[in-house]
Amino acid sequence: MTMNFNLFMNDVVRQARDEISAAGYTQLKTPEEVEQAFAQKGTTLVMINSVCGCAGGIARPAAAHALHYDKRPDHLVTVFAGQDKEATEKARSFFTGYPPSSPSFALLKDGEICTMLERHDIEGHEPMAVIQKLQNAFDKYCEEL
């Protein structure tokens, strides 16, 4: 039974990774990759991915569809909570003033946290509402393409 569950979870994790990568996000799997990505100039949207239902049903679709907009971040990255633990911990160290939350989105500018959509901003909301929240942040902090 445990082996079947592990195979199932590996499949769920792979699907979640593939989905966010297909949307254009770069996966950060090590603390060093996080540091390098967050050191980039400009705006960086970080999607803290997870295997929960609200990640698959709301957050990842919103992460993909929010990008169809006049303003969007310069860089798109993701860390996977519960999978790439050290990378996620390193990313969260940049989110000063926000408790750990997954799924969630952080918007950074020149490596500094600008705003965050936490799990409570995602769970129980329609994907369109989350897309609107992301695009409102893009309006405030990102340049027009």
XYZ file of N, CA, C and O in Angstrom:
580
model
N 0.817 -1.200 0.000
C 0.000 0.000 0.000
C 0.862 1.266 0.000
O 0.582 2.195 -0.734
N 1.898 1.277 0.825
C 2.769 2.448 0.891
C 3.434 2.704 -0.452
O 3.524 3.837 -0.899
N 3.875 1.645 -1.130
C 4.538 1.815 -2.418
C 3.591 2.442 -3.433
O 3.981 3.353 -4.163
N 2.346 1.987 -3.476
C 1.374 2.565 -4.398
C 1.124 4.033 -4.079
O 1.004 4.844 -4.983
N 1.048 4.373 -2.803
C 0.834 5.773 -2.413
C 2.021 6.629 -2.841
O 1.848 7.724 -3.357
N 3.247 6.111 -2.630
C 4.438 6.861 -3.028
C 4.471 7.083 -4.529
O 4.825 8.164 -4.995
N 4.119 6.064 -5.308
C 4.064 6.216 -6.760
C 3.021 7.251 -7.160
O 3.252 8.076 -8.036
N 1.872 7.207 -6.485
C 0.811 8.181 -6.746
C 1.304 9.592 -6.439
O 1.129 10.511 -7.245
N 1.949 9.778 -5.284
C 2.428 11.111 -4.903
C 3.518 11.601 -5.864
O 3.544 12.777 -6.215
N 4.403 10.698 -6.289
C 5.418 11.093 -7.270
C 4.766 11.587 -8.547
O 5.224 12.562 -9.151
N 3.696 10.936 -8.953
C 2.969 11.339 -10.155
C 2.300 12.705 -9.962
O 2.342 13.555 -10.844
N 1.707 12.918 -8.795
C 1.054 14.196 -8.482
C 2.084 15.326 -8.474
O 1.855 16.392 -9.046
N 3.223 15.085 -7.852
C 4.283 16.092 -7.788
C 4.801 16.398 -9.190
O 4.963 17.559 -9.566
N 5.048 15.356 -9.997
C 5.540 15.559 -11.360
C 4.536 16.385 -12.177
O 4.909 17.318 -12.886
N 3.267 16.054 -12.045
C 2.237 16.800 -12.777
C 2.203 18.264 -12.335
O 2.100 19.172 -13.167
N 2.309 18.507 -11.030
C 2.299 19.881 -10.517
C 3.524 20.658 -11.022
O 3.417 21.828 -11.382
N 4.669 20.010 -11.050
C 5.892 20.652 -11.567
C 5.745 20.965 -13.057
O 6.082 22.053 -13.507
N 5.253 19.975 -13.803
C 5.105 20.151 -15.253
C 4.136 21.280 -15.580
O 4.376 22.069 -16.499
N 3.055 21.356 -14.820
C 2.028 22.370 -15.066
C 2.590 23.783 -14.893
O 2.362 24.652 -15.744
N 3.346 24.022 -13.838
C 3.857 25.372 -13.589
C 5.023 25.685 -14.530
O 5.184 26.823 -14.982
N 5.810 24.689 -14.896
C 6.882 24.899 -15.875
C 6.300 25.249 -17.241
O 6.816 26.134 -17.933
N 5.236 24.566 -17.626
C 4.591 24.838 -18.912
C 4.041 26.260 -18.975
O 3.929 26.842 -20.048
N 3.722 26.828 -17.815
C 3.220 28.204 -17.753
C 4.347 29.228 -17.868
O 4.082 30.432 -17.923
N 5.611 28.765 -17.874
C 6.728 29.682 -18.052
C 7.541 29.979 -16.809
O 8.412 30.855 -16.825
N 7.285 29.265 -15.724
C 8.002 29.489 -14.468
C 9.232 28.586 -14.400
O 9.169 27.412 -14.754
N 10.330 29.129 -13.915
C 11.558 28.375 -13.717
C 11.545 27.770 -12.322
O 11.319 28.481 -11.338
N 11.802 26.473 -12.236
C 11.833 25.805 -10.942
C 13.160 26.054 -10.251
O 14.219 25.891 -10.852
N 13.069 26.463 -9.003
C 14.251 26.672 -8.171
C 14.278 25.537 -7.151
O 13.382 25.440 -6.311
N 15.305 24.694 -7.234
C 15.336 23.496 -6.389
C 16.386 23.537 -5.292
O 16.418 22.657 -4.442
N 17.251 24.551 -5.322
C 18.303 24.665 -4.300
C 18.317 26.080 -3.738
O 17.885 27.028 -4.411
N 18.864 26.240 -2.533
C 18.994 27.592 -1.977
C 19.845 28.498 -2.868
O 19.557 29.688 -2.993
N 20.850 27.935 -3.517
C 21.710 28.726 -4.393
C 20.935 29.248 -5.606
O 21.127 30.397 -6.021
N 20.073 28.408 -6.163
C 19.243 28.855 -7.287
C 18.295 29.970 -6.859
O 18.057 30.911 -7.617
N 17.769 29.874 -5.640
C 16.887 30.920 -5.111
C 17.657 32.227 -4.989
O 17.202 33.273 -5.454
N 18.832 32.179 -4.382
C 19.640 33.393 -4.212
C 19.962 34.035 -5.555
O 19.857 35.252 -5.710
N 20.333 33.215 -6.516
C 20.672 33.725 -7.844
C 19.451 34.370 -8.504
O 19.538 35.467 -9.063
N 18.302 33.714 -8.434
C 17.087 34.237 -9.065
C 16.615 35.521 -8.390
O 16.200 36.466 -9.059
N 16.687 35.562 -7.071
C 16.196 36.726 -6.340
C 17.154 37.907 -6.431
O 16.774 39.030 -6.120
N 18.377 37.679 -6.882
C 19.356 38.759 -7.049
C 19.163 39.503 -8.373
O 19.777 40.547 -8.581
N 18.307 38.970 -9.239
C 18.076 39.609 -10.537
C 17.398 40.963 -10.363
O 16.545 41.130 -9.493
N 17.783 41.900 -11.204
C 17.128 43.208 -11.203
C 15.740 43.079 -11.809
O 15.493 42.216 -12.646
N 14.834 43.937 -11.379
C 13.476 43.926 -11.902
C 12.523 43.199 -10.968
O 12.836 42.958 -9.802
N 11.364 42.872 -11.504
C 10.331 42.221 -10.698
C 10.354 40.709 -10.920
O 10.582 40.229 -12.030
N 10.135 39.992 -9.831
C 10.133 38.533 -9.856
C 8.879 38.037 -9.153
O 8.641 38.373 -7.994
N 8.079 37.258 -9.854
C 6.922 36.602 -9.248
C 7.348 35.205 -8.840
O 7.860 34.436 -9.659
N 7.152 34.905 -7.561
C 7.490 33.599 -7.012
C 6.188 32.877 -6.692
O 5.371 33.384 -5.919
N 5.994 31.711 -7.282
C 4.833 30.888 -6.949
C 5.324 29.787 -6.017
O 6.218 29.021 -6.380
N 4.807 29.759 -4.788
C 5.135 28.691 -3.859
C 4.127 27.586 -4.128
O 2.945 27.702 -3.779
N 4.578 26.564 -4.801
C 3.739 25.465 -5.268
C 3.525 24.449 -4.154
O 4.317 24.374 -3.213
N 2.469 23.665 -4.277
C 2.223 22.566 -3.347
C 1.302 21.560 -4.027
O 0.832 21.804 -5.134
N 1.055 20.446 -3.345
C 0.207 19.407 -3.926
C -1.242 19.500 -3.448
O -2.054 18.675 -3.819
N -1.581 20.512 -2.687
C -2.949 20.615 -2.175
C -3.930 20.953 -3.301
O -3.540 21.426 -4.373
N -5.185 20.736 -3.041
C -6.224 20.983 -4.043
C -6.307 22.423 -4.495
O -6.547 22.695 -5.668
N -6.114 23.370 -3.573
C -6.226 24.770 -3.986
C -5.041 25.201 -4.837
O -5.145 26.149 -5.606
N -3.925 24.484 -4.757
C -2.802 24.779 -5.659
C -3.156 24.346 -7.075
O -2.983 25.096 -8.027
N -3.678 23.125 -7.201
C -4.009 22.591 -8.517
C -5.243 23.212 -9.135
O -5.293 23.444 -10.341
N -6.231 23.501 -8.307
C -7.491 24.003 -8.836
C -7.578 25.512 -8.956
O -8.403 26.028 -9.713
N -6.725 26.219 -8.217
C -6.817 27.682 -8.201
C -5.465 28.345 -8.500
O -5.340 29.125 -9.431
N -4.454 28.052 -7.695
C -3.190 28.800 -7.770
C -2.436 28.583 -9.073
O -2.008 29.556 -9.700
N -2.235 27.332 -9.488
C -1.481 27.120 -10.727
C -2.222 27.651 -11.955
O -1.601 28.308 -12.799
N -3.543 27.424 -12.074
C -4.238 28.059 -13.204
C -4.136 29.590 -13.168
O -3.932 30.232 -14.198
N -4.236 30.178 -11.975
C -4.114 31.635 -11.855
C -2.707 32.087 -12.228
O -2.531 33.113 -12.896
N -1.698 31.308 -11.835
C -0.307 31.642 -12.158
C -0.104 31.713 -13.662
O 0.621 32.576 -14.161
N -0.757 30.830 -14.382
C -0.623 30.802 -15.840
C -1.417 31.922 -16.496
O -0.900 32.663 -17.330
N -2.662 32.067 -16.111
C -3.559 33.005 -16.803
C -3.323 34.462 -16.441
O -3.628 35.351 -17.239
N -2.775 34.744 -15.277
C -2.512 36.136 -14.881
C -1.483 36.797 -15.783
O -1.435 38.017 -15.884
N -0.696 35.986 -16.483
C 0.383 36.522 -17.319
C -0.110 37.097 -18.634
O 0.634 37.787 -19.322
N -1.342 36.824 -18.987
C -1.932 37.373 -20.215
C -2.442 38.778 -19.898
O -3.638 39.011 -19.719
N -1.496 39.714 -19.808
C -1.795 41.044 -19.298
C -0.749 42.020 -19.818
O 0.359 41.629 -20.180
N -1.082 43.307 -19.854
C -0.166 44.335 -20.360
C 1.064 44.504 -19.483
O 2.134 44.835 -19.969
N 0.905 44.341 -18.197
C 2.017 44.434 -17.261
C 2.214 43.063 -16.636
O 1.236 42.406 -16.280
N 3.477 42.669 -16.528
C 3.769 41.397 -15.876
C 5.191 41.421 -15.356
O 6.006 42.254 -15.795
N 5.510 40.527 -14.444
C 6.862 40.511 -13.872
C 7.925 40.188 -14.919
O 7.657 39.526 -15.920
N 9.152 40.645 -14.636
C 10.287 40.361 -15.508
C 10.705 38.893 -15.429
O 11.178 38.323 -16.409
N 10.541 38.300 -14.250
C 11.009 36.938 -14.007
C 9.910 36.132 -13.320
O 9.217 36.648 -12.434
N 9.777 34.864 -13.711
C 8.782 33.955 -13.138
C 9.514 32.739 -12.590
O 10.204 32.033 -13.341
N 9.385 32.510 -11.290
C 10.064 31.380 -10.657
C 9.106 30.671 -9.706
O 8.073 31.231 -9.304
N 9.475 29.449 -9.346
C 8.659 28.687 -8.414
C 9.540 27.836 -7.515
O 10.610 27.376 -7.934
N 9.104 27.679 -6.286
C 9.682 26.712 -5.350
C 8.540 25.790 -4.931
O 7.374 26.178 -4.966
N 8.881 24.563 -4.561
C 7.860 23.564 -4.266
C 7.907 23.218 -2.787
O 8.780 22.486 -2.331
N 6.948 23.753 -2.039
C 6.858 23.482 -0.601
C 6.643 21.988 -0.383
O 5.878 21.346 -1.092
N 7.343 21.441 0.604
C 7.203 20.028 0.920
C 8.037 19.123 0.041
O 8.171 17.936 0.322
N 8.615 19.654 -1.026
C 9.439 18.859 -1.942
C 10.873 19.374 -1.945
O 11.781 18.635 -1.626
N 11.032 20.615 -2.326
C 12.361 21.238 -2.347
C 12.460 22.110 -1.106
O 12.381 23.345 -1.168
N 12.613 21.449 0.031
C 12.464 22.110 1.334
C 13.487 23.214 1.576
O 13.134 24.287 2.056
N 14.747 22.971 1.238
C 15.763 23.994 1.495
C 15.578 25.207 0.595
O 15.749 26.345 1.033
N 15.200 24.972 -0.657
C 14.946 26.089 -1.570
C 13.743 26.898 -1.087
O 13.763 28.131 -1.112
N 12.700 26.200 -0.641
C 11.507 26.888 -0.144
C 11.836 27.697 1.102
O 11.413 28.850 1.232
N 12.618 27.108 1.996
C 13.015 27.819 3.216
C 13.812 29.071 2.879
O 13.595 30.135 3.457
N 14.715 28.963 1.904
C 15.524 30.118 1.489
C 14.627 31.199 0.881
O 14.766 32.377 1.197
N 13.696 30.789 0.029
C 12.779 31.761 -0.573
C 11.981 32.475 0.516
O 11.854 33.701 0.500
N 11.474 31.716 1.457
C 10.653 32.314 2.524
C 11.447 33.283 3.382
O 10.868 34.194 3.983
N 12.762 33.128 3.424
C 13.580 34.054 4.221
C 13.552 35.467 3.626
O 13.854 36.432 4.317
N 13.153 35.598 2.376
C 13.028 36.910 1.726
C 11.658 37.546 1.982
O 11.487 38.729 1.724
N 10.693 36.752 2.445
C 9.313 37.233 2.579
C 9.076 37.798 3.975
O 8.177 37.380 4.706
N 9.864 38.781 4.343
C 9.820 39.399 5.663
C 8.413 39.887 5.993
O 7.777 40.567 5.185
N 7.948 39.503 7.172
C 6.633 39.940 7.628
C 5.495 39.015 7.229
O 4.354 39.264 7.598
N 5.798 37.959 6.483
C 4.766 37.018 6.054
C 5.087 35.625 6.582
O 6.203 35.136 6.410
N 4.113 34.961 7.205
C 4.354 33.599 7.681
C 4.399 32.621 6.511
O 3.893 32.924 5.426
N 5.017 31.453 6.713
C 5.026 30.441 5.652
C 3.601 30.109 5.217
O 2.700 29.972 6.050
N 3.403 30.010 3.919
C 2.077 29.785 3.363
C 2.232 29.118 2.007
O 3.035 29.544 1.187
N 1.469 28.043 1.798
C 1.487 27.412 0.476
C 0.112 26.827 0.176
O -0.514 26.289 1.074
N -0.326 27.026 -1.044
C 0.342 27.789 -2.084
C 0.276 29.278 -1.768
O -0.547 29.721 -0.961
N 1.138 30.014 -2.421
C 1.129 31.466 -2.276
C 1.945 32.068 -3.407
O 2.592 31.361 -4.173
N 1.881 33.384 -3.512
C 2.653 34.129 -4.497
C 3.346 35.277 -3.784
O 2.738 35.941 -2.952
N 4.606 35.507 -4.138
C 5.333 36.662 -3.637
C 5.809 37.458 -4.847
O 6.269 36.882 -5.828
N 5.676 38.756 -4.769
C 6.189 39.626 -5.810
C 7.345 40.418 -5.231
O 7.180 41.138 -4.242
N 8.521 40.239 -5.832
C 9.730 40.917 -5.396
C 10.145 41.939 -6.442
O 9.897 41.750 -7.632
N 10.769 42.996 -5.983
C 11.380 43.964 -6.897
C 12.812 44.160 -6.425
O 13.044 44.547 -5.278
N 13.755 43.871 -7.315
C 15.177 43.940 -6.981
C 15.486 43.176 -5.689
O 16.259 43.619 -4.853
N 14.845 42.006 -5.535
C 15.105 41.132 -4.399
C 14.383 41.475 -3.113
O 14.540 40.788 -2.107
N 13.573 42.524 -3.128
C 12.839 42.948 -1.924
C 11.356 42.621 -2.087
O 10.779 42.886 -3.141
N 10.746 42.118 -1.041
C 9.319 41.763 -1.085
C 8.470 43.023 -1.264
O 8.673 44.022 -0.580
N 7.574 42.982 -2.225
C 6.627 44.082 -2.456
C 5.262 43.724 -1.871
O 4.644 44.526 -1.178
N 4.810 42.528 -2.195
C 3.495 42.086 -1.731
C 3.430 40.571 -1.815
O 4.269 39.941 -2.460
N 2.425 40.022 -1.168
C 2.268 38.581 -1.150
C 0.795 38.220 -1.162
O -0.007 38.888 -0.523
N 0.453 37.201 -1.920
C -0.872 36.580 -1.836
C -0.667 35.282 -1.078
O 0.043 34.381 -1.541
N -1.271 35.221 0.100
C -1.107 34.057 0.952
C -2.209 33.039 0.673
O -3.152 33.316 -0.063
N -2.076 31.872 1.277
C -3.049 30.805 1.065
C -4.475 31.297 1.295
O -5.375 30.972 0.535
N -4.683 32.110 2.326
C -6.050 32.588 2.612
C -6.566 33.522 1.520
O -7.773 33.747 1.410
N -5.665 34.059 0.686
C -6.076 34.871 -0.461
C -6.408 34.004 -1.676
O -6.884 34.517 -2.688
N -6.109 32.712 -1.584
C -6.283 31.773 -2.691
C -7.374 30.752 -2.381
O -8.335 30.614 -3.141
N -7.212 30.042 -1.285
C -8.131 28.963 -0.919
C -9.551 29.502 -0.754
O -9.774 30.517 -0.096
N -10.499 28.845 -1.411
C -11.896 29.247 -1.305
C -12.290 30.359 -2.259
O -13.434 30.799 -2.273
N -11.341 30.835 -3.055
C -11.617 31.887 -4.032
C -11.640 31.273 -5.434
O -11.017 30.246 -5.688
N -12.311 31.924 -6.338
C -12.320 31.496 -7.733
C -10.980 31.865 -8.372
O -10.376 32.881 -8.009
N -10.519 31.071 -9.347
C -9.262 31.428 -10.023
C -9.270 32.854 -10.576
O -8.257 33.546 -10.497
N -10.400 33.308 -11.112
C -10.457 34.672 -11.666
C -10.197 35.729 -10.596
O -9.596 36.766 -10.886
N -10.633 35.478 -9.372
C -10.382 36.434 -8.289
C -8.896 36.499 -7.962
O -8.351 37.576 -7.699
N -8.222 35.359 -8.000
C -6.779 35.322 -7.738
C -6.027 35.976 -8.895
O -5.071 36.732 -8.674
N -6.461 35.720 -10.118
C -5.861 36.378 -11.288
C -5.968 37.894 -11.131
O -5.000 38.616 -11.359
N -7.126 38.371 -10.722
C -7.322 39.813 -10.539
C -6.386 40.365 -9.467
O -5.791 41.434 -9.648
N -6.216 39.638 -8.364
C -5.300 40.083 -7.309
C -3.865 40.148 -7.826
O -3.135 41.098 -7.525
N -3.466 39.148 -8.606
C -2.118 39.162 -9.174
C -1.950 40.328 -10.139
O -0.953 41.056 -10.083
N -2.922 40.531 -10.996
C -2.824 41.620 -11.972
C -2.866 42.988 -11.300
O -2.214 43.923 -11.775
N -3.563 43.116 -10.198
C -3.526 44.370 -9.439
C -2.111 44.634 -8.924
O -1.630 45.774 -8.951
N -1.436 43.575 -8.473
C -0.046 43.716 -8.025
C 0.860 44.065 -9.207
O 1.763 44.896 -9.079
N 0.609 43.448 -10.363
C 1.399 43.770 -11.558
C 1.230 45.245 -11.916
O 2.193 45.920 -12.264
N -0.022 45.744 -11.838
C -0.270 47.157 -12.138
C 0.556 48.061 -11.242
O 1.075 49.086 -11.682
N 0.663 47.681 -9.988
C 1.343 48.526 -9.005
C 2.864 48.456 -9.111
O 3.543 49.465 -8.930
N 3.415 47.273 -9.404
C 4.854 47.097 -9.286
C 5.600 46.761 -10.589
O 6.826 46.816 -10.609
N 4.892 46.402 -11.640
C 5.557 45.947 -12.862
C 5.452 46.977 -13.989
O 4.535 47.789 -14.002
N 6.366 46.874 -14.928
C 6.392 47.747 -16.088
C 5.541 47.146 -17.197
O 5.392 45.931 -17.288
N 5.040 48.009 -18.061
C 4.269 47.527 -19.205
C 5.211 46.887 -20.223
O 6.324 47.359 -20.433
N 4.755 45.799 -20.808
C 5.577 45.085 -21.795
C 5.538 45.773 -23.131
O 4.624 46.384 -23.523
